[in-house]
């Protein structure tokens, strides 16, 4: 089967490599140049170049991208972590349509950063859904879905690692199903849909008036390979890569250091306290009573 791929990120590279094993990848569209591409995560563009695949960077609405894809005459468009909605002209370009891998249990968490949002909101399970692309946002028929339970030890990095095998397995299975004419489609229950907007690095700022559990969830949701949660200490930004909810009795104001445990501060929140297990950005010893903002 002739497949055109649109994608980004390490998950995109994983899906692209799987497709190369079961199909003929005739075109690759990677994101416009991004300083994080190939630094914070793997580069679809670099991977395509290294394997001699026809590749361009661009948005789905760019006239040059549509012409590039049409010239490749794909039978299927495959999308993984591509941040741009496909215009109607692309949805009808391939006879099998377009399939997207979306890291949520659709119809929940449509839109941007679904895994980060799910952890931030304290969900106990996440997943990966393959769906046909229509003109809506992550609203097309579901063709595959896998669930992953979350534990208190999970963060965005461990969740991505646990989902990664499905980024490999789903493209292989679905291309074979399409080739055999046995693809099963399940319409989404739109009444249960939720959607979320993109997140920016500035959204990682810790609000110490929130509960300890909310602060802990934020740290888990945006730790590496994402930019990380952060706070200010004497005018210097401190990144928080790992935290736990503390059992220390709360007596201070939100943001105040209540105790120091093995060199790590226990900080008061609006309700409870958190132990900042791993931080960087300010190497000065922590002092009792100092306040973060």
CSV table of N, CA and C in Angstrom, one decimal, residues 56-185:
chain,number,residue,atom,x,y,z
A,56,UNK,N,9.1,16.9,2.9
A,56,UNK,CA,9.0,18.3,3.0
A,56,UNK,C,8.5,18.7,4.4
A,57,UNK,N,8.9,19.9,4.7
A,57,UNK,CA,8.4,20.5,6.0
A,57,UNK,C,7.2,21.5,5.6
A,58,UNK,N,6.2,21.5,6.5
A,58,UNK,CA,5.1,22.5,6.2
A,58,UNK,C,3.8,22.2,7.0
A,59,UNK,N,3.0,23.2,6.9
A,59,UNK,CA,1.6,23.1,7.4
A,59,UNK,C,0.7,22.4,6.4
A,60,UNK,N,-0.3,21.7,6.9
A,60,UNK,CA,-1.2,21.0,5.9
A,60,UNK,C,-1.9,21.9,5.0
A,61,UNK,N,-2.1,23.2,5.3
A,61,UNK,CA,-2.8,24.1,4.5
A,61,UNK,C,-1.9,24.8,3.4
A,62,UNK,N,-0.6,24.5,3.5
A,62,UNK,CA,0.3,25.1,2.5
A,62,UNK,C,0.1,24.5,1.1
A,63,UNK,N,0.0,25.4,0.1
A,63,UNK,CA,-0.3,24.9,-1.3
A,63,UNK,C,0.8,23.9,-1.7
A,64,UNK,N,2.0,24.2,-1.4
A,64,UNK,CA,3.1,23.3,-1.8
A,64,UNK,C,2.9,21.9,-1.2
A,65,UNK,N,2.4,21.8,0.1
A,65,UNK,CA,2.2,20.5,0.7
A,65,UNK,C,1.2,19.7,0.0
A,66,UNK,N,0.0,20.3,-0.4
A,66,UNK,CA,-1.0,19.6,-1.1
A,66,UNK,C,-0.4,19.0,-2.4
A,67,UNK,N,0.3,19.9,-3.1
A,67,UNK,CA,0.8,19.5,-4.4
A,67,UNK,C,1.8,18.3,-4.2
A,68,UNK,N,2.6,18.4,-3.2
A,68,UNK,CA,3.6,17.4,-2.9
A,68,UNK,C,2.9,16.0,-2.7
A,69,UNK,N,1.9,16.1,-1.9
A,69,UNK,CA,1.1,14.8,-1.5
A,69,UNK,C,0.4,14.3,-2.8
A,70,UNK,N,-0.2,15.1,-3.5
A,70,UNK,CA,-0.9,14.7,-4.7
A,70,UNK,C,0.0,14.0,-5.7
A,71,UNK,N,1.2,14.5,-5.9
A,71,UNK,CA,2.1,14.0,-6.8
A,71,UNK,C,2.6,12.6,-6.4
A,72,UNK,N,2.5,12.3,-5.1
A,72,UNK,CA,2.9,11.0,-4.6
A,72,UNK,C,1.9,9.9,-4.8
A,73,UNK,N,0.7,10.3,-5.1
A,73,UNK,CA,-0.5,9.4,-5.3
A,73,UNK,C,-0.6,8.3,-4.2
A,74,UNK,N,-0.8,8.7,-3.0
A,74,UNK,CA,-0.9,7.7,-1.9
A,74,UNK,C,-2.3,7.1,-1.9
A,75,UNK,N,-2.4,5.9,-1.3
A,75,UNK,CA,-3.6,5.3,-1.1
A,75,UNK,C,-4.2,5.5,0.3
A,76,UNK,N,-3.3,6.0,1.2
A,76,UNK,CA,-3.7,6.2,2.6
A,76,UNK,C,-2.8,7.4,3.1
A,77,UNK,N,-3.4,8.3,3.9
A,77,UNK,CA,-2.6,9.3,4.6
A,77,UNK,C,-2.6,8.8,6.1
A,78,UNK,N,-1.4,8.8,6.7
A,78,UNK,CA,-1.2,8.5,8.1
A,78,UNK,C,-0.7,9.6,8.8
A,79,UNK,N,-1.3,10.0,10.0
A,79,UNK,CA,-0.9,11.1,10.7
A,79,UNK,C,-0.6,10.7,12.2
A,80,UNK,N,0.5,11.2,12.7
A,80,UNK,CA,0.9,11.0,14.1
A,80,UNK,C,1.6,12.2,14.6
A,81,UNK,N,1.0,12.8,15.6
A,81,UNK,CA,1.5,14.0,16.3
A,81,UNK,C,1.8,15.2,15.3
A,82,UNK,N,0.9,15.3,14.3
A,82,UNK,CA,0.9,16.4,13.4
A,82,UNK,C,0.0,17.5,13.9
A,83,UNK,N,0.4,18.7,14.2
A,83,UNK,CA,-0.4,19.6,15.0
A,83,UNK,C,-1.4,20.4,14.1
A,84,UNK,N,-1.5,20.2,12.8
A,84,UNK,CA,-2.3,21.0,12.0
A,84,UNK,C,-3.5,20.1,11.4
A,85,UNK,N,-4.7,20.7,11.5
A,85,UNK,CA,-5.8,20.0,10.9
A,85,UNK,C,-5.7,19.8,9.4
A,86,UNK,N,-6.1,18.7,8.9
A,86,UNK,CA,-6.0,18.5,7.4
A,86,UNK,C,-7.2,19.2,6.7
A,87,UNK,N,-6.9,20.0,5.7
A,87,UNK,CA,-8.0,20.6,5.0
A,87,UNK,C,-8.8,19.6,4.2
A,88,UNK,N,-10.1,19.9,3.8
A,88,UNK,CA,-10.9,19.0,3.1
A,88,UNK,C,-10.3,18.4,1.8
A,89,UNK,N,-9.5,19.2,1.1
A,89,UNK,CA,-8.9,18.7,-0.1
A,89,UNK,C,-7.9,17.5,0.2
A,90,UNK,N,-7.3,17.4,1.3
A,90,UNK,CA,-6.4,16.3,1.7
A,90,UNK,C,-7.2,15.1,2.1
A,91,UNK,N,-8.4,15.3,2.7
A,91,UNK,CA,-9.2,14.2,3.3
A,91,UNK,C,-9.7,13.3,2.2
A,92,UNK,N,-9.8,13.8,1.0
A,92,UNK,CA,-10.3,13.0,-0.1
A,92,UNK,C,-9.2,12.6,-1.1
A,93,UNK,N,-8.0,12.9,-0.7
A,93,UNK,CA,-6.9,12.7,-1.7
A,93,UNK,C,-6.6,11.2,-1.9
A,94,UNK,N,-6.6,10.4,-0.8
A,94,UNK,CA,-6.3,9.0,-0.8
A,94,UNK,C,-7.6,8.1,-0.7
A,95,UNK,N,-7.6,7.0,-1.5
A,95,UNK,CA,-8.8,6.2,-1.5
A,95,UNK,C,-9.2,5.6,-0.2
A,96,UNK,N,-8.2,5.4,0.7
A,96,UNK,CA,-8.5,4.9,2.0
A,96,UNK,C,-8.7,6.0,3.1
A,97,UNK,N,-8.6,7.2,2.6
A,97,UNK,CA,-8.8,8.3,3.6
A,97,UNK,C,-7.5,8.6,4.4
A,98,UNK,N,-7.7,9.0,5.6
A,98,UNK,CA,-6.6,9.4,6.5
A,98,UNK,C,-6.9,8.8,7.9
A,99,UNK,N,-5.8,8.3,8.5
A,99,UNK,CA,-5.9,7.8,9.9
A,99,UNK,C,-4.9,8.6,10.8
A,100,UNK,N,-5.4,8.9,12.0
A,100,UNK,CA,-4.6,9.6,13.0
A,100,UNK,C,-4.4,8.8,14.2
A,101,UNK,N,-3.3,8.9,14.8
A,101,UNK,CA,-3.0,8.3,16.2
A,101,UNK,C,-3.1,9.4,17.2
A,102,UNK,N,-4.1,9.3,18.1
A,102,UNK,CA,-4.3,10.4,19.1
A,102,UNK,C,-4.1,9.8,20.5
A,103,UNK,N,-3.2,10.3,21.3
A,103,UNK,CA,-3.0,9.7,22.6
A,103,UNK,C,-4.0,10.1,23.7
A,104,UNK,N,-5.2,9.6,23.5
A,104,UNK,CA,-6.2,9.7,24.5
A,104,UNK,C,-7.3,8.6,24.3
A,105,UNK,N,-8.2,8.5,25.2
A,105,UNK,CA,-9.3,7.5,25.0
A,105,UNK,C,-10.4,8.3,24.5
A,106,UNK,N,-10.4,8.6,23.1
A,106,UNK,CA,-11.4,9.3,22.5
A,106,UNK,C,-12.8,8.6,22.8
A,107,UNK,N,-13.8,9.5,23.0
A,107,UNK,CA,-13.9,10.9,22.6
A,107,UNK,C,-13.4,11.9,23.7
A,108,UNK,N,-12.8,11.3,24.8
A,108,UNK,CA,-12.3,12.2,25.8
A,108,UNK,C,-10.9,12.8,25.4
A,109,UNK,N,-10.6,14.0,25.8
A,109,UNK,CA,-9.4,14.7,25.6
A,109,UNK,C,-9.0,14.8,24.1
A,110,UNK,N,-10.0,15.3,23.3
A,110,UNK,CA,-9.7,15.8,22.0
A,110,UNK,C,-8.8,17.0,22.0
A,111,UNK,N,-8.1,17.3,21.0
A,111,UNK,CA,-7.3,18.5,20.9
A,111,UNK,C,-5.8,18.3,21.3
A,112,UNK,N,-5.2,19.3,21.8
A,112,UNK,CA,-3.8,19.3,22.0
A,112,UNK,C,-3.3,18.8,23.4
A,113,UNK,N,-2.1,18.3,23.5
A,113,UNK,CA,-1.5,17.8,24.7
A,113,UNK,C,-2.4,16.9,25.6
A,114,UNK,N,-3.0,15.9,25.0
A,114,UNK,CA,-4.0,15.1,25.8
A,114,UNK,C,-3.4,14.4,26.9
A,115,UNK,N,-2.2,13.8,26.8
A,115,UNK,CA,-1.5,13.1,27.9
A,115,UNK,C,-1.2,14.0,29.0
A,116,UNK,N,-0.6,15.2,28.7
A,116,UNK,CA,-0.3,16.2,29.7
A,116,UNK,C,-1.5,16.6,30.5
A,117,UNK,N,-2.6,16.9,29.8
A,117,UNK,CA,-3.8,17.3,30.4
A,117,UNK,C,-4.4,16.2,31.3
A,118,UNK,N,-4.3,15.0,30.8
A,118,UNK,CA,-4.9,13.9,31.6
A,118,UNK,C,-4.2,13.7,32.9
A,119,UNK,N,-2.8,13.7,32.9
A,119,UNK,CA,-2.1,13.6,34.1
A,119,UNK,C,-2.3,14.8,35.0
A,120,UNK,N,-2.4,16.0,34.4
A,120,UNK,CA,-2.6,17.2,35.2
A,120,UNK,C,-3.9,17.1,35.9
A,121,UNK,N,-4.9,16.5,35.3
A,121,UNK,CA,-6.3,16.4,35.9
A,121,UNK,C,-6.5,15.2,36.7
A,122,UNK,N,-5.4,14.4,37.0
A,122,UNK,CA,-5.5,13.3,37.9
A,122,UNK,C,-6.2,12.1,37.4
A,123,UNK,N,-6.2,11.9,36.0
A,123,UNK,CA,-6.8,10.7,35.5
A,123,UNK,C,-6.1,9.4,35.9
A,124,UNK,N,-6.8,8.3,36.0
A,124,UNK,CA,-6.2,7.1,36.4
A,124,UNK,C,-6.0,6.1,35.2
A,125,UNK,N,-6.4,6.5,34.0
A,125,UNK,CA,-6.0,5.8,32.8
A,125,UNK,C,-6.0,6.7,31.6
A,126,UNK,N,-5.1,6.3,30.7
A,126,UNK,CA,-5.0,7.1,29.4
A,126,UNK,C,-5.0,6.0,28.3
A,127,UNK,N,-4.7,6.4,27.1
A,127,UNK,CA,-4.7,5.4,26.0
A,127,UNK,C,-4.2,6.0,24.7
A,128,UNK,N,-4.3,5.2,23.7
A,128,UNK,CA,-4.0,5.6,22.3
A,128,UNK,C,-5.1,5.1,21.4
A,129,UNK,N,-5.6,6.1,20.6
A,129,UNK,CA,-6.7,5.8,19.8
A,129,UNK,C,-6.3,6.1,18.3
A,130,UNK,N,-6.6,5.1,17.4
A,130,UNK,CA,-6.5,5.3,16.0
A,130,UNK,C,-7.9,5.6,15.5
A,131,UNK,N,-8.0,6.7,14.7
A,131,UNK,CA,-9.3,7.1,14.2
A,131,UNK,C,-9.2,7.6,12.8
A,132,UNK,N,-10.3,7.5,12.0
A,132,UNK,CA,-10.3,8.1,10.7
A,132,UNK,C,-10.5,9.6,10.9
A,133,UNK,N,-9.9,10.3,10.0
A,133,UNK,CA,-9.9,11.8,10.1
A,133,UNK,C,-11.1,12.3,9.3
A,134,UNK,N,-11.9,13.1,10.0
A,134,UNK,CA,-13.0,13.9,9.3
A,134,UNK,C,-12.7,15.3,9.4
A,135,UNK,N,-13.6,16.2,9.1
A,135,UNK,CA,-13.4,17.6,9.1
A,135,UNK,C,-13.4,18.2,10.6
A,136,UNK,N,-13.7,17.4,11.6
A,136,UNK,CA,-13.7,17.9,12.9
A,136,UNK,C,-12.4,17.7,13.6
A,137,UNK,N,-12.3,18.0,14.9
A,137,UNK,CA,-11.0,17.8,15.6
A,137,UNK,C,-11.1,16.5,16.4
A,138,UNK,N,-10.4,15.5,15.9
A,138,UNK,CA,-10.3,14.2,16.6
A,138,UNK,C,-11.6,13.5,16.7
A,139,UNK,N,-12.5,13.7,15.8
A,139,UNK,CA,-13.9,13.3,15.9
A,139,UNK,C,-14.3,12.1,15.0
A,140,UNK,N,-13.4,11.6,14.2
A,140,UNK,CA,-13.8,10.6,13.2
A,140,UNK,C,-13.9,9.2,13.9
A,141,UNK,N,-14.4,8.3,13.1
A,141,UNK,CA,-14.7,6.9,13.6
A,141,UNK,C,-13.4,6.3,14.2
A,142,UNK,N,-13.6,5.5,15.3
A,142,UNK,CA,-12.4,4.9,15.9
A,142,UNK,C,-12.2,3.5,15.2
A,143,UNK,N,-10.9,3.2,14.9
A,143,UNK,CA,-10.6,1.9,14.3
A,143,UNK,C,-9.7,1.1,15.2
A,144,UNK,N,-9.2,1.6,16.3
A,144,UNK,CA,-8.4,0.9,17.2
A,144,UNK,C,-8.2,1.7,18.5
A,145,UNK,N,-8.2,1.1,19.6
A,145,UNK,CA,-8.0,1.8,20.9
A,145,UNK,C,-7.4,0.9,21.9
A,146,UNK,N,-6.4,1.4,22.7
A,146,UNK,CA,-5.7,0.6,23.7
A,146,UNK,C,-5.7,1.5,25.0
A,147,UNK,N,-5.9,0.9,26.1
A,147,UNK,CA,-5.9,1.6,27.4
A,147,UNK,C,-4.6,1.3,28.2
A,148,UNK,N,-4.2,2.3,29.0
A,148,UNK,CA,-3.1,2.1,29.9
A,148,UNK,C,-3.5,2.7,31.3
A,149,UNK,N,-3.4,1.9,32.3
A,149,UNK,CA,-3.7,2.4,33.7
A,149,UNK,C,-2.5,3.2,34.2
A,150,UNK,N,-2.8,4.2,35.0
A,150,UNK,CA,-1.8,5.1,35.5
A,150,UNK,C,-1.6,4.8,37.0
A,151,UNK,N,-0.4,4.8,37.5
A,151,UNK,CA,-0.1,4.6,38.9
A,151,UNK,C,0.5,6.0,39.4
A,152,UNK,N,0.6,6.0,40.7
A,152,UNK,CA,1.2,7.2,41.3
A,152,UNK,C,2.7,7.4,40.9
A,153,UNK,N,3.3,6.4,40.5
A,153,UNK,CA,4.7,6.5,40.0
A,153,UNK,C,4.9,7.0,38.6
A,154,UNK,N,3.8,7.1,37.9
A,154,UNK,CA,3.8,7.5,36.5
A,154,UNK,C,4.0,9.0,36.3
A,155,UNK,N,4.7,9.4,35.3
A,155,UNK,CA,4.7,10.7,34.8
A,155,UNK,C,4.7,10.7,33.3
A,156,UNK,N,4.8,11.9,32.7
A,156,UNK,CA,4.6,11.9,31.2
A,156,UNK,C,5.6,11.1,30.5
A,157,UNK,N,6.8,11.0,31.0
A,157,UNK,CA,7.9,10.1,30.4
A,157,UNK,C,7.5,8.7,30.5
A,158,UNK,N,7.1,8.2,31.6
A,158,UNK,CA,6.8,6.8,31.7
A,158,UNK,C,5.5,6.4,31.0
A,159,UNK,N,4.6,7.3,30.9
A,159,UNK,CA,3.4,7.1,30.1
A,159,UNK,C,3.7,7.0,28.6
A,160,UNK,N,4.5,7.9,28.1
A,160,UNK,CA,4.9,7.8,26.7
A,160,UNK,C,5.6,6.5,26.5
A,161,UNK,N,6.5,6.1,27.4
A,161,UNK,CA,7.2,4.8,27.2
A,161,UNK,C,6.2,3.6,27.1
A,162,UNK,N,5.2,3.6,28.0
A,162,UNK,CA,4.3,2.5,28.0
A,162,UNK,C,3.3,2.5,26.8
A,163,UNK,N,3.1,3.7,26.2
A,163,UNK,CA,2.3,3.8,25.0
A,163,UNK,C,3.1,3.5,23.7
A,164,UNK,N,4.4,3.6,23.8
A,164,UNK,CA,5.2,3.6,22.6
A,164,UNK,C,5.1,2.2,21.8
A,165,UNK,N,4.9,1.1,22.4
A,165,UNK,CA,4.7,-0.1,21.7
A,165,UNK,C,3.5,-0.1,20.8
A,166,UNK,N,2.4,0.7,21.2
A,166,UNK,CA,1.2,0.8,20.4
A,166,UNK,C,1.4,1.7,19.2
A,167,UNK,N,2.3,2.7,19.3
A,167,UNK,CA,2.7,3.5,18.2
A,167,UNK,C,3.3,2.7,17.1
A,168,UNK,N,3.9,1.6,17.5
A,168,UNK,CA,4.5,0.7,16.5
A,168,UNK,C,3.5,-0.3,16.0
A,169,UNK,N,2.7,-0.9,16.9
A,169,UNK,CA,1.8,-2.0,16.6
A,169,UNK,C,0.6,-1.5,15.8
A,170,UNK,N,0.0,-0.4,16.1
A,170,UNK,CA,-1.2,0.0,15.5
A,170,UNK,C,-1.0,0.3,14.0
A,171,UNK,N,0.0,1.0,13.5
A,171,UNK,CA,0.1,1.2,12.1
A,171,UNK,C,0.3,-0.2,11.4
A,172,UNK,N,1.0,-1.1,11.9
A,172,UNK,CA,1.2,-2.4,11.3
A,172,UNK,C,-0.1,-3.1,11.1
A,173,UNK,N,-0.9,-3.2,12.2
A,173,UNK,CA,-2.1,-3.9,12.2
A,173,UNK,C,-3.2,-3.3,11.3
A,174,UNK,N,-3.3,-2.0,11.3
A,174,UNK,CA,-4.3,-1.3,10.6
A,174,UNK,C,-4.0,-1.3,9.1
A,175,UNK,N,-2.8,-1.1,8.7
A,175,UNK,CA,-2.5,-1.2,7.3
A,175,UNK,C,-2.8,-2.6,6.7
A,176,UNK,N,-2.5,-3.6,7.5
A,176,UNK,CA,-2.9,-5.0,7.1
A,176,UNK,C,-4.4,-5.2,7.0
A,177,UNK,N,-5.1,-4.6,8.0
A,177,UNK,CA,-6.6,-4.7,7.9
A,177,UNK,C,-7.1,-4.0,6.7
A,178,UNK,N,-6.6,-2.9,6.4
A,178,UNK,CA,-7.1,-2.1,5.2
A,178,UNK,C,-6.8,-2.9,3.9
A,179,UNK,N,-5.6,-3.5,3.9
A,179,UNK,CA,-5.3,-4.3,2.7
A,179,UNK,C,-6.2,-5.5,2.5
A,180,UNK,N,-6.7,-6.0,3.6
A,180,UNK,CA,-7.6,-7.2,3.6
A,180,UNK,C,-9.0,-6.8,3.6
A,181,UNK,N,-9.3,-5.5,3.6
A,181,UNK,CA,-10.7,-5.1,3.6
A,181,UNK,C,-11.5,-5.4,4.8
A,182,UNK,N,-10.9,-5.5,6.0
A,182,UNK,CA,-11.6,-5.9,7.3
A,182,UNK,C,-11.5,-4.8,8.4
A,183,UNK,N,-11.3,-3.6,8.0
A,183,UNK,CA,-11.2,-2.5,9.0
A,183,UNK,C,-12.5,-2.3,9.7
A,184,UNK,N,-12.6,-2.3,11.0
A,184,UNK,CA,-13.8,-2.1,11.8
A,184,UNK,C,-13.9,-0.6,12.2
A,185,UNK,N,-15.0,0.0,12.0
A,185,UNK,CA,-15.1,1.4,12.3
A,185,UNK,C,-16.2,1.5,13.4
